[in-house]
Coordinates of C-alpha atoms and ligand atoms in Angstrom, one line a residue:
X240 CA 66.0 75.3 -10.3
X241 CA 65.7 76.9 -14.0
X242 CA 62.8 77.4 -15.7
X243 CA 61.8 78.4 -19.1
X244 CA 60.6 81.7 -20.3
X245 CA 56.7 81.1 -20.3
X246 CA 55.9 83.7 -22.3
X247 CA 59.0 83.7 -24.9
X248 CA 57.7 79.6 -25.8
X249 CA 53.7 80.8 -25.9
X250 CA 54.9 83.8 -27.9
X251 CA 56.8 81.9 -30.2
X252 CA 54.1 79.2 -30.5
X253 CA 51.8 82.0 -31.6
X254 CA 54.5 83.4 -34.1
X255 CA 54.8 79.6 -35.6
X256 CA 50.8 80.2 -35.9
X257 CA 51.0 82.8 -37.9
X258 CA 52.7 80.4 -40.9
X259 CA 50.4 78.5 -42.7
X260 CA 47.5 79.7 -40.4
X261 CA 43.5 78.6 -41.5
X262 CA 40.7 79.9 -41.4
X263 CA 39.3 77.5 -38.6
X264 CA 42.2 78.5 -36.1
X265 CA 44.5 75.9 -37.4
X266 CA 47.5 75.4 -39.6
X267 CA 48.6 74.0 -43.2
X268 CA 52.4 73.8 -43.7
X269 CA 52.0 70.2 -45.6
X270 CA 55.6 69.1 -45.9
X271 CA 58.2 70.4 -47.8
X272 CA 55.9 73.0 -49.1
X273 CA 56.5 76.9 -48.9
X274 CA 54.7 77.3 -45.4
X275 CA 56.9 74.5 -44.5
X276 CA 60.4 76.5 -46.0
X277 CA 58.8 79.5 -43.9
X278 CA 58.4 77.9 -40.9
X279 CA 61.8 76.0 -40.8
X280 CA 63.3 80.1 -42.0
X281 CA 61.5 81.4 -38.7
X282 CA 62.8 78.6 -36.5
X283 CA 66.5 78.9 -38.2
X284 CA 66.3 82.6 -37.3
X285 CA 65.5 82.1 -34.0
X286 CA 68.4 79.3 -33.5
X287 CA 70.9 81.4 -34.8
X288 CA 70.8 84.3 -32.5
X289 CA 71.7 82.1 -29.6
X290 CA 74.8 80.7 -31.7
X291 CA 73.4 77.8 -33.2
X292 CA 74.6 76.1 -36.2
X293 CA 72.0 74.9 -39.2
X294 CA 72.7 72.2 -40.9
X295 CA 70.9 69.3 -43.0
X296 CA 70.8 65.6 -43.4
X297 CA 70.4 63.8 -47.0
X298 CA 66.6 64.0 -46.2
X299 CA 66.3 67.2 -45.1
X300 CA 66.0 66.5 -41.0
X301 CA 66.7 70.4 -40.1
X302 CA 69.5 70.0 -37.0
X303 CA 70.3 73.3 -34.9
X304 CA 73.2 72.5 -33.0
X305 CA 74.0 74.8 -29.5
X306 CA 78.1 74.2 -29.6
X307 CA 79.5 72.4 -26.0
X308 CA 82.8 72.6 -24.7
X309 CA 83.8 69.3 -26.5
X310 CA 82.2 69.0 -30.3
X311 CA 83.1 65.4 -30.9
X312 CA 80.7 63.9 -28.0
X313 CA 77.4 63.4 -29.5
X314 CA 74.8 65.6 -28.2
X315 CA 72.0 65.2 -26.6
X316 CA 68.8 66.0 -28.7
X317 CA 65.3 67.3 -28.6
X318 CA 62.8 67.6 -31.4
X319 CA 59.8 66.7 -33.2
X320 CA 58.3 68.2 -36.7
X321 CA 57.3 71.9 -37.9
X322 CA 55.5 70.1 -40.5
X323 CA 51.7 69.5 -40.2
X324 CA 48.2 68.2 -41.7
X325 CA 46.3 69.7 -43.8
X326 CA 43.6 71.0 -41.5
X327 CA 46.2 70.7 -38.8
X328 CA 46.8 72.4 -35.5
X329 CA 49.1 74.5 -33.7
X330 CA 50.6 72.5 -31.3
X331 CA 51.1 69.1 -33.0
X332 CA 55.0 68.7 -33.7
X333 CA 55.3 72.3 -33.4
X334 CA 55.3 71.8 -29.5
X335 CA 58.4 69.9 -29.8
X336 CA 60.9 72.2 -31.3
X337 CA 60.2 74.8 -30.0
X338 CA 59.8 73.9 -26.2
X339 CA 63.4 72.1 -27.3
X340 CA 64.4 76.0 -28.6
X341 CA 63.2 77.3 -25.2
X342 CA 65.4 75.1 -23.5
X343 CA 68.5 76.2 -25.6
X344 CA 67.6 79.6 -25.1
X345 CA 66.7 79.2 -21.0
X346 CA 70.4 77.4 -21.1
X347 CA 71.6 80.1 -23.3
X348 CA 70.2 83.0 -20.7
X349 CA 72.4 81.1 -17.8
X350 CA 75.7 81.2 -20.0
X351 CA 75.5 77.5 -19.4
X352 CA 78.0 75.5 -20.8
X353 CA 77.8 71.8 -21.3
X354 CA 80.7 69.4 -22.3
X355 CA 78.7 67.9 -25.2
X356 CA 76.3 70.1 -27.6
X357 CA 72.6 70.3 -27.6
X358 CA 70.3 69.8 -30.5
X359 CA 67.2 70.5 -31.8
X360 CA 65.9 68.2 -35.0
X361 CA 63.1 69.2 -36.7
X362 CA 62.2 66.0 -38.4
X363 CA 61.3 66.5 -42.4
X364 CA 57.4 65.0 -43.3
X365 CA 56.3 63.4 -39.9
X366 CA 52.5 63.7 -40.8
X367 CA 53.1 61.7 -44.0
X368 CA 50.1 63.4 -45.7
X369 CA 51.1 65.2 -48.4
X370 CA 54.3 62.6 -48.9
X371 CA 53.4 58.6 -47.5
X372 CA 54.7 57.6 -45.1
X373 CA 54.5 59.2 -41.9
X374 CA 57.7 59.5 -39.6
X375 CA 59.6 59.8 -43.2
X376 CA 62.7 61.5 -41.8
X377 CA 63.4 60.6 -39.0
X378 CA 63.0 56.2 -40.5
X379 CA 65.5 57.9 -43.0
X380 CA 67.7 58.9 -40.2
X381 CA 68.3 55.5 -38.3
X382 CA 67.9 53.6 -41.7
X383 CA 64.8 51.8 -41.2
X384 CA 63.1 53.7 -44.3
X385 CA 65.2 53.5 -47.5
X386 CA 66.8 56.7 -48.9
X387 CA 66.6 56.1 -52.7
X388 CA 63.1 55.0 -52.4
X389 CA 61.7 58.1 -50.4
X390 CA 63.7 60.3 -52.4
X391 CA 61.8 59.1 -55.6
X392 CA 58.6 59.2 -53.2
X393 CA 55.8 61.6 -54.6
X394 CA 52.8 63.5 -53.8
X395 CA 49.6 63.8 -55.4
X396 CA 50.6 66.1 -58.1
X397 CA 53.7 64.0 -58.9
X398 CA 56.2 66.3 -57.3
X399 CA 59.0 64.4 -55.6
X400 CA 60.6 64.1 -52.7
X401 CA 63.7 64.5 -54.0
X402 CA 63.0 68.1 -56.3
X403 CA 61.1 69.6 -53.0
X404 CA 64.2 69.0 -51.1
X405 CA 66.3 70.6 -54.0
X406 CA 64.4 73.8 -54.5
X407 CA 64.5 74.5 -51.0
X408 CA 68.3 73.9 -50.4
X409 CA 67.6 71.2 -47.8
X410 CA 69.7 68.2 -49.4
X411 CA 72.3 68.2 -46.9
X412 CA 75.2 66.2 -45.5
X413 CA 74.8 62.6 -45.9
X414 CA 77.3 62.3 -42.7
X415 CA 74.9 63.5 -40.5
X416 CA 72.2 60.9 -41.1
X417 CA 72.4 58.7 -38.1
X418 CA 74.8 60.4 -36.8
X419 CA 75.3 59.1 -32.8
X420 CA 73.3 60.8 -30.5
X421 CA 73.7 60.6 -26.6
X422 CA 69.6 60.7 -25.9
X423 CA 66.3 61.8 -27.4
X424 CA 63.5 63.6 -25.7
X425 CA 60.6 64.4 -27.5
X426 CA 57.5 66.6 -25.9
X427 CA 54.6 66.5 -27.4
X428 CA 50.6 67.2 -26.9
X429 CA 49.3 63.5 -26.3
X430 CA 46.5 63.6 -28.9
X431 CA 44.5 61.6 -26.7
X432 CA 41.9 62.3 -24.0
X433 CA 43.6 60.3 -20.9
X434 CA 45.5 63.2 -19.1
X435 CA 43.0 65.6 -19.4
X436 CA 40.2 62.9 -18.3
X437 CA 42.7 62.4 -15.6
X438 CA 43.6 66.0 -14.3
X439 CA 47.0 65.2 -15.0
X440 CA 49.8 68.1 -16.3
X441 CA 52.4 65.9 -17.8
X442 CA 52.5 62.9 -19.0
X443 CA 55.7 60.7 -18.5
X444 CA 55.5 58.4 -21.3
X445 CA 57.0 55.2 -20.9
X446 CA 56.4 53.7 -24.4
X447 CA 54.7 52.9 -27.2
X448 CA 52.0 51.0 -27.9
X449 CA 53.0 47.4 -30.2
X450 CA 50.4 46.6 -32.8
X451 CA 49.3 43.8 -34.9
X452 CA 47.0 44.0 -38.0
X453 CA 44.8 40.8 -39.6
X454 CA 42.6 40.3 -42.5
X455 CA 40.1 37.7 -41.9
X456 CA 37.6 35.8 -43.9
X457 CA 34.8 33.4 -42.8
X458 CA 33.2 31.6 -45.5
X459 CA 29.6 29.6 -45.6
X460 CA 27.4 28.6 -48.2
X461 CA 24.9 30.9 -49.7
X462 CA 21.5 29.4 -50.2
X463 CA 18.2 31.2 -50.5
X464 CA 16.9 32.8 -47.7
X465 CA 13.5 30.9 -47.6
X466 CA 13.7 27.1 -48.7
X467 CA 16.8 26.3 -46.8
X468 CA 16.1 25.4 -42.7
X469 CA 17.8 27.1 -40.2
X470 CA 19.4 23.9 -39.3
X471 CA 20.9 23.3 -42.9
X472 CA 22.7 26.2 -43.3
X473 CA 26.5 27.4 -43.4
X474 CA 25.7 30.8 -42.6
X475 CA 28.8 32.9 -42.9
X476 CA 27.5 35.7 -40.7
X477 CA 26.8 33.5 -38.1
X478 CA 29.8 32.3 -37.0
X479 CA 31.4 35.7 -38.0
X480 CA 28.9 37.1 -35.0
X481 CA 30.2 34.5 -32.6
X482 CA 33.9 35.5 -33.8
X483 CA 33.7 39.3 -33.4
X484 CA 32.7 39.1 -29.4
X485 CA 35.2 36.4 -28.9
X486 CA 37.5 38.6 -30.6
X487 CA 37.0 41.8 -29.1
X488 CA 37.0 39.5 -25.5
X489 CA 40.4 39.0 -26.3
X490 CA 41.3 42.3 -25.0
X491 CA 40.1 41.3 -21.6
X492 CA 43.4 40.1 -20.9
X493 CA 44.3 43.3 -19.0
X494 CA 43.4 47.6 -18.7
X495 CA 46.8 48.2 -21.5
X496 CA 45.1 46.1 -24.3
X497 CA 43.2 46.7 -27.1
X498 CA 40.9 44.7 -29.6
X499 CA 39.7 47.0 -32.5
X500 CA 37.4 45.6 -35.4
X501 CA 37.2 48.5 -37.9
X502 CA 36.1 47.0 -41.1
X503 CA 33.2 44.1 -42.2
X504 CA 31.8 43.5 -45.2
X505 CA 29.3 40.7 -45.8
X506 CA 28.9 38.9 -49.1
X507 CA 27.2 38.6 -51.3
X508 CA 25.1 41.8 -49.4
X509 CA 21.9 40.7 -50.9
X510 CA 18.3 40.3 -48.2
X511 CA 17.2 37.6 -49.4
X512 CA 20.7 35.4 -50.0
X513 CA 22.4 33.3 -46.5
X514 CA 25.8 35.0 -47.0
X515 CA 29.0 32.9 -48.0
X516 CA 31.2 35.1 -47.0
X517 CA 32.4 37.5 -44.3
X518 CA 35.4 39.9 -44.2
X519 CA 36.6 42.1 -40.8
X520 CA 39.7 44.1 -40.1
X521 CA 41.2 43.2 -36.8
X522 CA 43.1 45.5 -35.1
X523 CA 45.7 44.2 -31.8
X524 CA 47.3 46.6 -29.3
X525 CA 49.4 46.3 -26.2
X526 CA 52.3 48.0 -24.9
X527 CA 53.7 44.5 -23.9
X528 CA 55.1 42.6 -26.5
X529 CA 54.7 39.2 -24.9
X530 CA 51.5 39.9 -24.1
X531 CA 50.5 41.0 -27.8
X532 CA 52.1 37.7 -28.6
X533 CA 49.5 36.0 -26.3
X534 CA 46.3 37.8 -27.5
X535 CA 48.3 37.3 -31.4
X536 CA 48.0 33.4 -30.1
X537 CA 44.7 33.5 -28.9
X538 CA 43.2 35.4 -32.0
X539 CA 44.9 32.6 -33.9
X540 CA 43.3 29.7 -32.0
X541 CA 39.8 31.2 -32.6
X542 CA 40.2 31.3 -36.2
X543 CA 41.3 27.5 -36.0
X544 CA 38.4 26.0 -33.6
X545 CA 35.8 28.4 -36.0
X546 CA 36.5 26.0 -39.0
X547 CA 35.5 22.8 -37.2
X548 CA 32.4 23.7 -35.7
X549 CA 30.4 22.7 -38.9
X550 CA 30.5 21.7 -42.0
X551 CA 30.7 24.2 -44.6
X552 CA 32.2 26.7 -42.6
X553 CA 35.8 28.2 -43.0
X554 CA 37.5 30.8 -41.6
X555 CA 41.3 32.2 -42.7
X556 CA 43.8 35.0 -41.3
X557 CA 46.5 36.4 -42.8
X558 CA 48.8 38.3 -40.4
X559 CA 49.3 41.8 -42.1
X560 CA 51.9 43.9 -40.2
X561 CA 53.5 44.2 -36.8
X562 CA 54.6 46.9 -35.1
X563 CA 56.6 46.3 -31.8
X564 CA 55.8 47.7 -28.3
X565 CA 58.9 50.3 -27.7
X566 CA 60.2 50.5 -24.1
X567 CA 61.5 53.7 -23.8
X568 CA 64.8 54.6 -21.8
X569 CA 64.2 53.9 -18.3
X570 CA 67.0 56.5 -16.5
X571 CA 65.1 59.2 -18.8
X572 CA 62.0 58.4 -18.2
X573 CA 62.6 58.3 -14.3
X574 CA 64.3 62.5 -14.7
X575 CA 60.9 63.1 -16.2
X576 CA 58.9 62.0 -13.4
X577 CA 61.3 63.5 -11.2
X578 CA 61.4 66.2 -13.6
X579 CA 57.5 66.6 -13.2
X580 CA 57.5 66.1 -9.1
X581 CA 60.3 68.8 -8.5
X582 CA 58.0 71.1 -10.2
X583 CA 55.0 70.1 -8.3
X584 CA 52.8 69.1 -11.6
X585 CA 50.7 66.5 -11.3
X586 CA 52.3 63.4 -13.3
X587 CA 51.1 60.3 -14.5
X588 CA 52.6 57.4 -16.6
X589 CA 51.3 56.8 -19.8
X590 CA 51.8 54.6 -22.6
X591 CA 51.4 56.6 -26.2
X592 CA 49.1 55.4 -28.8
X593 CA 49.9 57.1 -31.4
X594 CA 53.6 57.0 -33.5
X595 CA 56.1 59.8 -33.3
X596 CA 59.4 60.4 -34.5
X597 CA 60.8 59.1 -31.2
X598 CA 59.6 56.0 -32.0
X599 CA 62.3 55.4 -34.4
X600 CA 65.1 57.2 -32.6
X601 CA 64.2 55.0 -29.6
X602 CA 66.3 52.3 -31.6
X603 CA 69.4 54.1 -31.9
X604 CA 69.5 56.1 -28.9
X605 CA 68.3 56.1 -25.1
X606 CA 65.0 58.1 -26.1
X607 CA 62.2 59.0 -24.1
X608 CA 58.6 61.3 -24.3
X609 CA 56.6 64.4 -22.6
X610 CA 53.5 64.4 -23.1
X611 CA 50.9 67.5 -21.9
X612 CA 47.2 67.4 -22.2
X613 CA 45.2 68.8 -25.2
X614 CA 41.9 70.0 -25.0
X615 CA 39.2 67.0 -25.6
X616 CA 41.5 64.9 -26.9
X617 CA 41.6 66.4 -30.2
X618 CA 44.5 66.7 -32.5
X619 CA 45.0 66.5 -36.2
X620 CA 42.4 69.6 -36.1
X621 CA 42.1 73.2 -37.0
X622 CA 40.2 73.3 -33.2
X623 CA 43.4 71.6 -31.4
X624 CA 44.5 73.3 -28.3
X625 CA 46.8 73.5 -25.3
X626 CA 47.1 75.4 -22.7
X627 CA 49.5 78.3 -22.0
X628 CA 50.9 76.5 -18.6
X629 CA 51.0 73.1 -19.8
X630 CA 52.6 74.2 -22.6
X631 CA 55.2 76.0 -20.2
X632 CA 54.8 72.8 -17.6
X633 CA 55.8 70.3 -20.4
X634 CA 58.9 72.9 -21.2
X635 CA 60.3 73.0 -18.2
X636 CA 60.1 69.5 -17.2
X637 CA 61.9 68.6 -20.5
X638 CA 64.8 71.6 -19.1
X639 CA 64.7 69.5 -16.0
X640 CA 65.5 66.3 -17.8
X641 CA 68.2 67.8 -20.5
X642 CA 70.2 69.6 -17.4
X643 CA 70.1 66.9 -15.6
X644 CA 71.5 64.6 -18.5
X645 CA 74.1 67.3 -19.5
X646 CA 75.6 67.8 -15.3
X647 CA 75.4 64.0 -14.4
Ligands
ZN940 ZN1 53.2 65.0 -34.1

């Protein structure tokens, strides 16, 4: 069995550090910017010794290419983004391409040769902070975000998309957007507590999470708080009380859902005023997308029975956006477990959260995800942080997966 070069992969994490690096232990290469340029230059160099070829998409989306024996299969990729937040961490996206390089390089070591060619896709602006939205690239990519539009996208200081890609020479071929690609594997720090909470090394992630965002309003009658008898009232808050427990009760359904009210403002806010009017965020999750429908029913149903309780009383919702549960490919998700068990690290399944860049690809490709633990939970922080074997666990259990893809 192959493995990766531990140290090589830490040592080039730390390297990637070095670009962009804070004060508080973390790292700033916003995208497109310099530290971004400098980044992508280090990882370039790096792919190139090992006989790589550079090349960029329309948008920028950075694709190292390790040749095979026949050029005109389409390869199998790996990836994620050298991009980060602005008080951003070292392992984030970074973890991704460069565990992907470490596979190249272990394969590389070996002489091995495959019949179809390897890549590794660093995928331009995944945080979407300094340019909205997140997972710009790699929507680009498989056409689900519109090129002109993005292009003409700009950040704060009204520099565009567009004129960043420009000055750095990363407007590239328009042929290779969505160009076919065999599979996808993605690793990547989960950026959530479960596998550390778990004891668990890697994470085999069998999807993503669906999602379904409301606006509600409940609306009463505001009268003054003293002359008007409890009984005579439309009181807004009260039935938006009953409402939020019913609401987050909807998640009862099973362990893999999720009720989330985030936001609720009462009008008119005043102490002495019954108010009129209440408005909450309500925020749906399951990895199930018939189930989501169900608890998408059932939030639906509430709203309607709320109105005819009493006179007075009213209650509307407005669906606001829906983002499907993604299955990902089951014959890669099974060499990732098997992946994980050959190796003897401790494995669980896990369903991700939070969006990535193979979220997209998973609609244009068999595509599937590693996740390894990260310490408390914590990402999108100077203080995030992974350990040095996990960080080699997750490598070589992606290794495992693309050599088994590229001798079946
Ligand atoms: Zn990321």
């Amino acid at each position: 069995m192959m493995h990766v070069d531990g140290n090589r992969l830490w040592d080039s994490l730390m390297r990637m550090a070095e670009i962009g690096a804070t004060k508080g232990g973390g790292n700033c290469r916003l995208a497109l910017s310099n530290q971004d340029k400098m980044g992508r230059d280090l990882f370039i160099s790096w792919a190139s010794e090992i006989g790589c070829s550079i090349d960029f998409d329309d948008v920028g989306n950075l694709i190292a290419r390790y040749p095979g024996l026949n050029n005109t299969l389409p390869p199998i990729a790996m990836g994620s983004h050298l991009d980060t937040q602005p008080n951003g961490g070292r392992f984030d996206g970074v973890y991704g391409v460069l565990a992907g390089l470490e596979v190249m390089r272990t394969l590389h070591d070996h002489s091995f040769k495959a019949e179809r060619p390897i890549e590794v896709i660093a995928w331009t602006n995944e945080e979407g902070s300094r340019f909205p939205p997140a997972m710009m690239g790699s929507g680009v990519f498989i056409g689900e975000l519109d090129l002109d539009h993005t292009l003409a996208t700009t950040d704060a200081n009204g520099v565009s998309v567009e004129s960043e890609l420009e000055r750095h020479g990363y407007k590239g071929k328009p042929s290779l957007r969505n160009h076919p690609i065999a599979a996808y594997i993605e690793a990547h720090i989960e950026q959530g507590p479960i596998l550390e909470n778990q004891d668990k090394t890697i994470g085999v992630v069998t999807g993503v999470q669906g999602i379904r965002w409301y606006n509600i309003e409940v609306h009463g009658v505001a009268t003054h708080a003293g002359p008007t008898p409890m009984e005579m009232r439309s009181d807004a808050l009260e039935l938006a009380s009953h409402l939020v427990l019913d609401i987050l009760a909807i998640a009862k359904i099973d362990g893999d859902a999720r009720a989330t009210i985030g936001e609720f403002n009462i009008s008119p806010g005043s102490r002495n005023v019954v108010p009129d009017k209440v408005s909450l965020t309500v925020d749906l999750r399951h990895p199930n997308s018939e189930t989501l429908l169900t608890m998408h029913n059932q939030l639906h149903e509430l709203i309607e029975q709320a109105c005819v309780k009493k006179n007075g009383w009213s209650a509307k919702i407005s669906d606001i956006w829906y983002s499907p549960p993604v299955n990902f490919d089951r014959n890669l998700v099974d060499s990732i477990r098997n992946g994980a068990n050959d190796h003897n690290y401790s494995y669980m399944e896990i369903v991700s959260g939070a969006g990535h860049d193979a979220v997209y690809l998973s609609k244009v490709s068999p595509t599937s995800m590693i996740f390894i633990p990260c310490a408390g939970g914590v990402s999108h922080n100077e203080a995030e942080s992974a350990s040095k074997d996990d960080v080699i666990a997750g490598a070589n259990v992606l290794l495992h997966a693309i050599h088994k893809f590229l001798t079946e």
